Amino acid sequence: MARLVEAALRHPRRVAGIATVLLLLSIVGLTQLGTSAAVRTVVGTGSDAYRADRESARLFGDEAIVVLVKEKATDLTLTDDIGRVLGLEGCLAGKIPASAKNIPGGADGPCAKLRELAPAKVVYGPGTFVNSAMTELDAQIQNQVSTLPAQQQAARQQAEAAARKRKLGAAAIKRAGEQAAAELQSQLLALAQQYGINPLQQQSVNNAALVNRILFDTTAKVPGTPKQRFAAVLPGPDAALISLRLRPDLDDDGRRRAVALVREAVEIDDFQLARGGSYVVSGSPALVDGVAHELEQALLALLAVGVLVMALVLAVTFPERRRLQPLLIALGTLALTFGAIGLLGLSVNLGTIATLPVLLGLAVDYGVQLHARVEEERRNGLTGAGAVRAAVAHGGRPVLIAAGATLAGFLVLLVSPTPLVRGFALVLLAGVALAVVASFTVGLVLHALVGGTPGPARPARRPATPN
């Protein structure tokens, strides 16, 4: 380290140039720095739990963005609001046709962007469920209607054959066949009447009588209570759920964008409920996005508070003019550390953000120790580079020993199976190393260049006299 300090003192301009370039690069990296609160930051990618989670996501879709529809279930499903919800679900699923001229929200709106991003593996909700049920029911009814003549013919032949075995007359045989055919038709009409179906028309979500019979429990104490089997989309009489399960290969930026687009989509006028209902976007991806946003704010808040506290402490502790120099060196260290994270395309999480106050404190501590040693040498009559060399010779070793002990302690954290802890350790290791190098180079070069006036010399110690 003494050689490094000596080289820095001989070439202060190079040190300043290198420091300036590194700071500029760190500023670029800080502008690219992102935050993440994804599962992989908490659970190791090699663990059984993580592999099971990824396999489940591959089969069924990743964590779901959930849209809570706050409206009475009967108002939602038995009125034209069901069409609005169905349109919203189609928008979230990215199923707006490319040829559509009137895209909800416009050609540059969230529905068009969701179609382009295609974040959903599957989307289901009350609109999709009711529409699918109507489509399937209509297919079965049309199948019965189309096959009714053949079934009637078969029933007529069976009835006529049975009448012949009973040796009835020709008129009776004919009546038996017609009666059998009529019974089939009457059964279909009775079933259609029971469910409010017109077999000659296509079934749709606007058939309130049929939807009511399918979805709601008529025996429940509370009117409008959905049947228990439909709890996934209608959990109660006053709400409904739309679930958008994300593609498992969607990265953090894609997930954040999907959450933002869903929030924009529920605000589109075309999907606003006519009976006072509203939408609330939630679910794990929305929570993770919120946590990531909070992390960004926490990053700035921690830094601001830490700088303020350190500045006050240094101002009170040191009367010298350059009392804030250790804090400036510490801020440069933080910028280099987190700027490098951004340049490497990595993101910060709860673990790496927790290193901020620790790194700030350690970096200031190393600078303070060297700062105090230089000022002591100046009081002893030395100035400029001489004071710096003497400070390194007399006080550099304790600083290095303290930093080495700190690094050794953080190395232990690297064996942790938790990614948060390992990330915490890696950032601290890199930050402490940078803080030591910066303190012994940039910090001491600044002391040498500024020079300073020697303070009053300390009185020499009197040698001890033998008794």
JSON list of N, CA, C and O in Angstrom, two decimals, residues 55-89:
[
{"chain": "A", "resi": 55, "resn": "GLU", "atom": "N", "xyz": [-41.33, -25.13, -12.42]},
{"chain": "A", "resi": 55, "resn": "GLU", "atom": "CA", "xyz": [-42.07, -26.17, -13.13]},
{"chain": "A", "resi": 55, "resn": "GLU", "atom": "C", "xyz": [-43.57, -25.87, -13.10]},
{"chain": "A", "resi": 55, "resn": "GLU", "atom": "O", "xyz": [-44.27, -26.04, -14.09]},
{"chain": "A", "resi": 56, "resn": "SER", "atom": "N", "xyz": [-44.04, -25.40, -11.94]},
{"chain": "A", "resi": 56, "resn": "SER", "atom": "CA", "xyz": [-45.45, -25.01, -11.84]},
{"chain": "A", "resi": 56, "resn": "SER", "atom": "C", "xyz": [-45.75, -23.84, -12.78]},
{"chain": "A", "resi": 56, "resn": "SER", "atom": "O", "xyz": [-46.79, -23.82, -13.45]},
{"chain": "A", "resi": 57, "resn": "ALA", "atom": "N", "xyz": [-44.83, -22.88, -12.86]},
{"chain": "A", "resi": 57, "resn": "ALA", "atom": "CA", "xyz": [-45.04, -21.74, -13.75]},
{"chain": "A", "resi": 57, "resn": "ALA", "atom": "C", "xyz": [-45.05, -22.18, -15.21]},
{"chain": "A", "resi": 57, "resn": "ALA", "atom": "O", "xyz": [-45.81, -21.65, -16.03]},
{"chain": "A", "resi": 58, "resn": "ARG", "atom": "N", "xyz": [-44.21, -23.15, -15.55]},
{"chain": "A", "resi": 58, "resn": "ARG", "atom": "CA", "xyz": [-44.17, -23.63, -16.94]},
{"chain": "A", "resi": 58, "resn": "ARG", "atom": "C", "xyz": [-45.49, -24.30, -17.32]},
{"chain": "A", "resi": 58, "resn": "ARG", "atom": "O", "xyz": [-45.98, -24.14, -18.45]},
{"chain": "A", "resi": 59, "resn": "LEU", "atom": "N", "xyz": [-46.08, -25.03, -16.40]},
{"chain": "A", "resi": 59, "resn": "LEU", "atom": "CA", "xyz": [-47.30, -25.77, -16.70]},
{"chain": "A", "resi": 59, "resn": "LEU", "atom": "C", "xyz": [-48.54, -24.88, -16.64]},
{"chain": "A", "resi": 59, "resn": "LEU", "atom": "O", "xyz": [-49.43, -24.98, -17.49]},
{"chain": "A", "resi": 60, "resn": "PHE", "atom": "N", "xyz": [-48.61, -24.04, -15.62]},
{"chain": "A", "resi": 60, "resn": "PHE", "atom": "CA", "xyz": [-49.86, -23.30, -15.37]},
{"chain": "A", "resi": 60, "resn": "PHE", "atom": "C", "xyz": [-49.74, -21.79, -15.53]},
{"chain": "A", "resi": 60, "resn": "PHE", "atom": "O", "xyz": [-50.75, -21.09, -15.45]},
{"chain": "A", "resi": 61, "resn": "GLY", "atom": "N", "xyz": [-48.52, -21.30, -15.77]},
{"chain": "A", "resi": 61, "resn": "GLY", "atom": "CA", "xyz": [-48.32, -19.87, -15.82]},
{"chain": "A", "resi": 61, "resn": "GLY", "atom": "C", "xyz": [-47.69, -19.38, -14.53]},
{"chain": "A", "resi": 61, "resn": "GLY", "atom": "O", "xyz": [-47.79, -20.01, -13.48]},
{"chain": "A", "resi": 62, "resn": "ASP", "atom": "N", "xyz": [-47.00, -18.24, -14.64]},
{"chain": "A", "resi": 62, "resn": "ASP", "atom": "CA", "xyz": [-46.31, -17.69, -13.47]},
{"chain": "A", "resi": 62, "resn": "ASP", "atom": "C", "xyz": [-47.31, -16.99, -12.55]},
{"chain": "A", "resi": 62, "resn": "ASP", "atom": "O", "xyz": [-48.52, -17.07, -12.75]},
{"chain": "A", "resi": 63, "resn": "GLU", "atom": "N", "xyz": [-46.76, -16.29, -11.57]},
{"chain": "A", "resi": 63, "resn": "GLU", "atom": "CA", "xyz": [-47.61, -15.59, -10.60]},
{"chain": "A", "resi": 63, "resn": "GLU", "atom": "C", "xyz": [-48.61, -14.68, -11.33]},
{"chain": "A", "resi": 63, "resn": "GLU", "atom": "O", "xyz": [-48.30, -14.11, -12.38]},
{"chain": "A", "resi": 64, "resn": "ALA", "atom": "N", "xyz": [-49.78, -14.55, -10.75]},
{"chain": "A", "resi": 64, "resn": "ALA", "atom": "CA", "xyz": [-50.88, -13.88, -11.44]},
{"chain": "A", "resi": 64, "resn": "ALA", "atom": "C", "xyz": [-51.03, -12.42, -11.02]},
{"chain": "A", "resi": 64, "resn": "ALA", "atom": "O", "xyz": [-50.92, -12.08, -9.83]},
{"chain": "A", "resi": 65, "resn": "ILE", "atom": "N", "xyz": [-51.27, -11.58, -12.01]},
{"chain": "A", "resi": 65, "resn": "ILE", "atom": "CA", "xyz": [-51.77, -10.23, -11.74]},
{"chain": "A", "resi": 65, "resn": "ILE", "atom": "C", "xyz": [-53.28, -10.37, -11.57]},
{"chain": "A", "resi": 65, "resn": "ILE", "atom": "O", "xyz": [-53.97, -10.90, -12.44]},
{"chain": "A", "resi": 66, "resn": "VAL", "atom": "N", "xyz": [-53.79, -9.92, -10.45]},
{"chain": "A", "resi": 66, "resn": "VAL", "atom": "CA", "xyz": [-55.20, -10.09, -10.13]},
{"chain": "A", "resi": 66, "resn": "VAL", "atom": "C", "xyz": [-55.90, -8.74, -10.18]},
{"chain": "A", "resi": 66, "resn": "VAL", "atom": "O", "xyz": [-55.42, -7.75, -9.62]},
{"chain": "A", "resi": 67, "resn": "VAL", "atom": "N", "xyz": [-57.02, -8.70, -10.89]},
{"chain": "A", "resi": 67, "resn": "VAL", "atom": "CA", "xyz": [-57.85, -7.50, -10.94]},
{"chain": "A", "resi": 67, "resn": "VAL", "atom": "C", "xyz": [-59.12, -7.79, -10.15]},
{"chain": "A", "resi": 67, "resn": "VAL", "atom": "O", "xyz": [-59.92, -8.66, -10.52]},
{"chain": "A", "resi": 68, "resn": "LEU", "atom": "N", "xyz": [-59.29, -7.10, -9.05]},
{"chain": "A", "resi": 68, "resn": "LEU", "atom": "CA", "xyz": [-60.50, -7.23, -8.24]},
{"chain": "A", "resi": 68, "resn": "LEU", "atom": "C", "xyz": [-61.58, -6.33, -8.81]},
{"chain": "A", "resi": 68, "resn": "LEU", "atom": "O", "xyz": [-61.38, -5.13, -8.97]},
{"chain": "A", "resi": 69, "resn": "VAL", "atom": "N", "xyz": [-62.71, -6.94, -9.15]},
{"chain": "A", "resi": 69, "resn": "VAL", "atom": "CA", "xyz": [-63.86, -6.18, -9.67]},
{"chain": "A", "resi": 69, "resn": "VAL", "atom": "C", "xyz": [-64.81, -5.94, -8.51]},
{"chain": "A", "resi": 69, "resn": "VAL", "atom": "O", "xyz": [-65.47, -6.87, -8.02]},
{"chain": "A", "resi": 70, "resn": "LYS", "atom": "N", "xyz": [-64.89, -4.72, -8.06]},
{"chain": "A", "resi": 70, "resn": "LYS", "atom": "CA", "xyz": [-65.71, -4.38, -6.90]},
{"chain": "A", "resi": 70, "resn": "LYS", "atom": "C", "xyz": [-67.10, -3.96, -7.36]},
{"chain": "A", "resi": 70, "resn": "LYS", "atom": "O", "xyz": [-67.36, -2.79, -7.62]},
{"chain": "A", "resi": 71, "resn": "GLU", "atom": "N", "xyz": [-67.98, -4.96, -7.50]},
{"chain": "A", "resi": 71, "resn": "GLU", "atom": "CA", "xyz": [-69.36, -4.73, -7.89]},
{"chain": "A", "resi": 71, "resn": "GLU", "atom": "C", "xyz": [-70.17, -5.95, -7.49]},
{"chain": "A", "resi": 71, "resn": "GLU", "atom": "O", "xyz": [-69.63, -7.07, -7.42]},
{"chain": "A", "resi": 72, "resn": "LYS", "atom": "N", "xyz": [-71.45, -5.76, -7.22]},
{"chain": "A", "resi": 72, "resn": "LYS", "atom": "CA", "xyz": [-72.30, -6.90, -6.90]},
{"chain": "A", "resi": 72, "resn": "LYS", "atom": "C", "xyz": [-72.25, -7.91, -8.03]},
{"chain": "A", "resi": 72, "resn": "LYS", "atom": "O", "xyz": [-72.31, -7.55, -9.21]},
{"chain": "A", "resi": 73, "resn": "ALA", "atom": "N", "xyz": [-72.16, -9.18, -7.66]},
{"chain": "A", "resi": 73, "resn": "ALA", "atom": "CA", "xyz": [-72.01, -10.24, -8.66]},
{"chain": "A", "resi": 73, "resn": "ALA", "atom": "C", "xyz": [-73.20, -10.28, -9.61]},
{"chain": "A", "resi": 73, "resn": "ALA", "atom": "O", "xyz": [-73.04, -10.51, -10.81]},
{"chain": "A", "resi": 74, "resn": "THR", "atom": "N", "xyz": [-74.37, -10.03, -9.09]},
{"chain": "A", "resi": 74, "resn": "THR", "atom": "CA", "xyz": [-75.56, -10.05, -9.96]},
{"chain": "A", "resi": 74, "resn": "THR", "atom": "C", "xyz": [-75.56, -8.87, -10.93]},
{"chain": "A", "resi": 74, "resn": "THR", "atom": "O", "xyz": [-75.92, -9.01, -12.10]},
{"chain": "A", "resi": 75, "resn": "ASP", "atom": "N", "xyz": [-75.14, -7.68, -10.45]},
{"chain": "A", "resi": 75, "resn": "ASP", "atom": "CA", "xyz": [-75.07, -6.52, -11.35]},
{"chain": "A", "resi": 75, "resn": "ASP", "atom": "C", "xyz": [-74.01, -6.74, -12.42]},
{"chain": "A", "resi": 75, "resn": "ASP", "atom": "O", "xyz": [-74.15, -6.28, -13.56]},
{"chain": "A", "resi": 76, "resn": "LEU", "atom": "N", "xyz": [-72.97, -7.44, -12.06]},
{"chain": "A", "resi": 76, "resn": "LEU", "atom": "CA", "xyz": [-71.87, -7.64, -13.00]},
{"chain": "A", "resi": 76, "resn": "LEU", "atom": "C", "xyz": [-72.23, -8.66, -14.07]},
{"chain": "A", "resi": 76, "resn": "LEU", "atom": "O", "xyz": [-71.97, -8.44, -15.26]},
{"chain": "A", "resi": 77, "resn": "THR", "atom": "N", "xyz": [-72.84, -9.77, -13.68]},
{"chain": "A", "resi": 77, "resn": "THR", "atom": "CA", "xyz": [-73.03, -10.89, -14.61]},
{"chain": "A", "resi": 77, "resn": "THR", "atom": "C", "xyz": [-74.39, -10.90, -15.30]},
{"chain": "A", "resi": 77, "resn": "THR", "atom": "O", "xyz": [-74.53, -11.53, -16.35]},
{"chain": "A", "resi": 78, "resn": "LEU", "atom": "N", "xyz": [-75.37, -10.23, -14.73]},
{"chain": "A", "resi": 78, "resn": "LEU", "atom": "CA", "xyz": [-76.72, -10.29, -15.29]},
{"chain": "A", "resi": 78, "resn": "LEU", "atom": "C", "xyz": [-77.11, -9.03, -16.04]},
{"chain": "A", "resi": 78, "resn": "LEU", "atom": "O", "xyz": [-78.28, -8.84, -16.39]},
{"chain": "A", "resi": 79, "resn": "THR", "atom": "N", "xyz": [-76.14, -8.14, -16.26]},
{"chain": "A", "resi": 79, "resn": "THR", "atom": "CA", "xyz": [-76.40, -6.90, -17.01]},
{"chain": "A", "resi": 79, "resn": "THR", "atom": "C", "xyz": [-75.35, -6.76, -18.12]},
{"chain": "A", "resi": 79, "resn": "THR", "atom": "O", "xyz": [-74.49, -7.63, -18.29]},
{"chain": "A", "resi": 80, "resn": "ASP", "atom": "N", "xyz": [-75.42, -5.65, -18.82]},
{"chain": "A", "resi": 80, "resn": "ASP", "atom": "CA", "xyz": [-74.46, -5.44, -19.90]},
{"chain": "A", "resi": 80, "resn": "ASP", "atom": "C", "xyz": [-73.03, -5.19, -19.38]},
{"chain": "A", "resi": 80, "resn": "ASP", "atom": "O", "xyz": [-72.09, -5.11, -20.18]},
{"chain": "A", "resi": 81, "resn": "ASP", "atom": "N", "xyz": [-72.86, -5.08, -18.05]},
{"chain": "A", "resi": 81, "resn": "ASP", "atom": "CA", "xyz": [-71.50, -4.97, -17.50]},
{"chain": "A", "resi": 81, "resn": "ASP", "atom": "C", "xyz": [-70.67, -6.22, -17.78]},
{"chain": "A", "resi": 81, "resn": "ASP", "atom": "O", "xyz": [-69.44, -6.14, -17.83]},
{"chain": "A", "resi": 82, "resn": "ILE", "atom": "N", "xyz": [-71.32, -7.36, -17.97]},
{"chain": "A", "resi": 82, "resn": "ILE", "atom": "CA", "xyz": [-70.57, -8.58, -18.26]},
{"chain": "A", "resi": 82, "resn": "ILE", "atom": "C", "xyz": [-69.83, -8.44, -19.59]},
{"chain": "A", "resi": 82, "resn": "ILE", "atom": "O", "xyz": [-68.72, -8.96, -19.76]},
{"chain": "A", "resi": 83, "resn": "GLY", "atom": "N", "xyz": [-70.43, -7.71, -20.54]},
{"chain": "A", "resi": 83, "resn": "GLY", "atom": "CA", "xyz": [-69.75, -7.47, -21.82]},
{"chain": "A", "resi": 83, "resn": "GLY", "atom": "C", "xyz": [-68.53, -6.58, -21.65]},
{"chain": "A", "resi": 83, "resn": "GLY", "atom": "O", "xyz": [-67.50, -6.78, -22.32]},
{"chain": "A", "resi": 84, "resn": "ARG", "atom": "N", "xyz": [-68.60, -5.61, -20.75]},
{"chain": "A", "resi": 84, "resn": "ARG", "atom": "CA", "xyz": [-67.46, -4.72, -20.50]},
{"chain": "A", "resi": 84, "resn": "ARG", "atom": "C", "xyz": [-66.31, -5.49, -19.85]},
{"chain": "A", "resi": 84, "resn": "ARG", "atom": "O", "xyz": [-65.14, -5.30, -20.21]},
{"chain": "A", "resi": 85, "resn": "VAL", "atom": "N", "xyz": [-66.65, -6.35, -18.89]},
{"chain": "A", "resi": 85, "resn": "VAL", "atom": "CA", "xyz": [-65.62, -7.16, -18.24]},
{"chain": "A", "resi": 85, "resn": "VAL", "atom": "C", "xyz": [-65.01, -8.15, -19.24]},
{"chain": "A", "resi": 85, "resn": "VAL", "atom": "O", "xyz": [-63.80, -8.39, -19.24]},
{"chain": "A", "resi": 86, "resn": "LEU", "atom": "N", "xyz": [-65.86, -8.71, -20.09]},
{"chain": "A", "resi": 86, "resn": "LEU", "atom": "CA", "xyz": [-65.36, -9.63, -21.12]},
{"chain": "A", "resi": 86, "resn": "LEU", "atom": "C", "xyz": [-64.39, -8.91, -22.05]},
{"chain": "A", "resi": 86, "resn": "LEU", "atom": "O", "xyz": [-63.34, -9.46, -22.44]},
{"chain": "A", "resi": 87, "resn": "GLY", "atom": "N", "xyz": [-64.71, -7.67, -22.39]},
{"chain": "A", "resi": 87, "resn": "GLY", "atom": "CA", "xyz": [-63.80, -6.88, -23.23]},
{"chain": "A", "resi": 87, "resn": "GLY", "atom": "C", "xyz": [-62.47, -6.61, -22.54]},
{"chain": "A", "resi": 87, "resn": "GLY", "atom": "O", "xyz": [-61.40, -6.67, -23.16]},
{"chain": "A", "resi": 88, "resn": "LEU", "atom": "N", "xyz": [-62.53, -6.32, -21.23]},
{"chain": "A", "resi": 88, "resn": "LEU", "atom": "CA", "xyz": [-61.30, -6.10, -20.47]},
{"chain": "A", "resi": 88, "resn": "LEU", "atom": "C", "xyz": [-60.44, -7.36, -20.43]},
{"chain": "A", "resi": 88, "resn": "LEU", "atom": "O", "xyz": [-59.21, -7.29, -20.61]},
{"chain": "A", "resi": 89, "resn": "GLU", "atom": "N", "xyz": [-61.07, -8.50, -20.22]},
{"chain": "A", "resi": 89, "resn": "GLU", "atom": "CA", "xyz": [-60.32, -9.74, -20.18]},
{"chain": "A", "resi": 89, "resn": "GLU", "atom": "C", "xyz": [-59.67, -10.04, -21.52]},
{"chain": "A", "resi": 89, "resn": "GLU", "atom": "O", "xyz": [-58.52, -10.52, -21.58]}
]
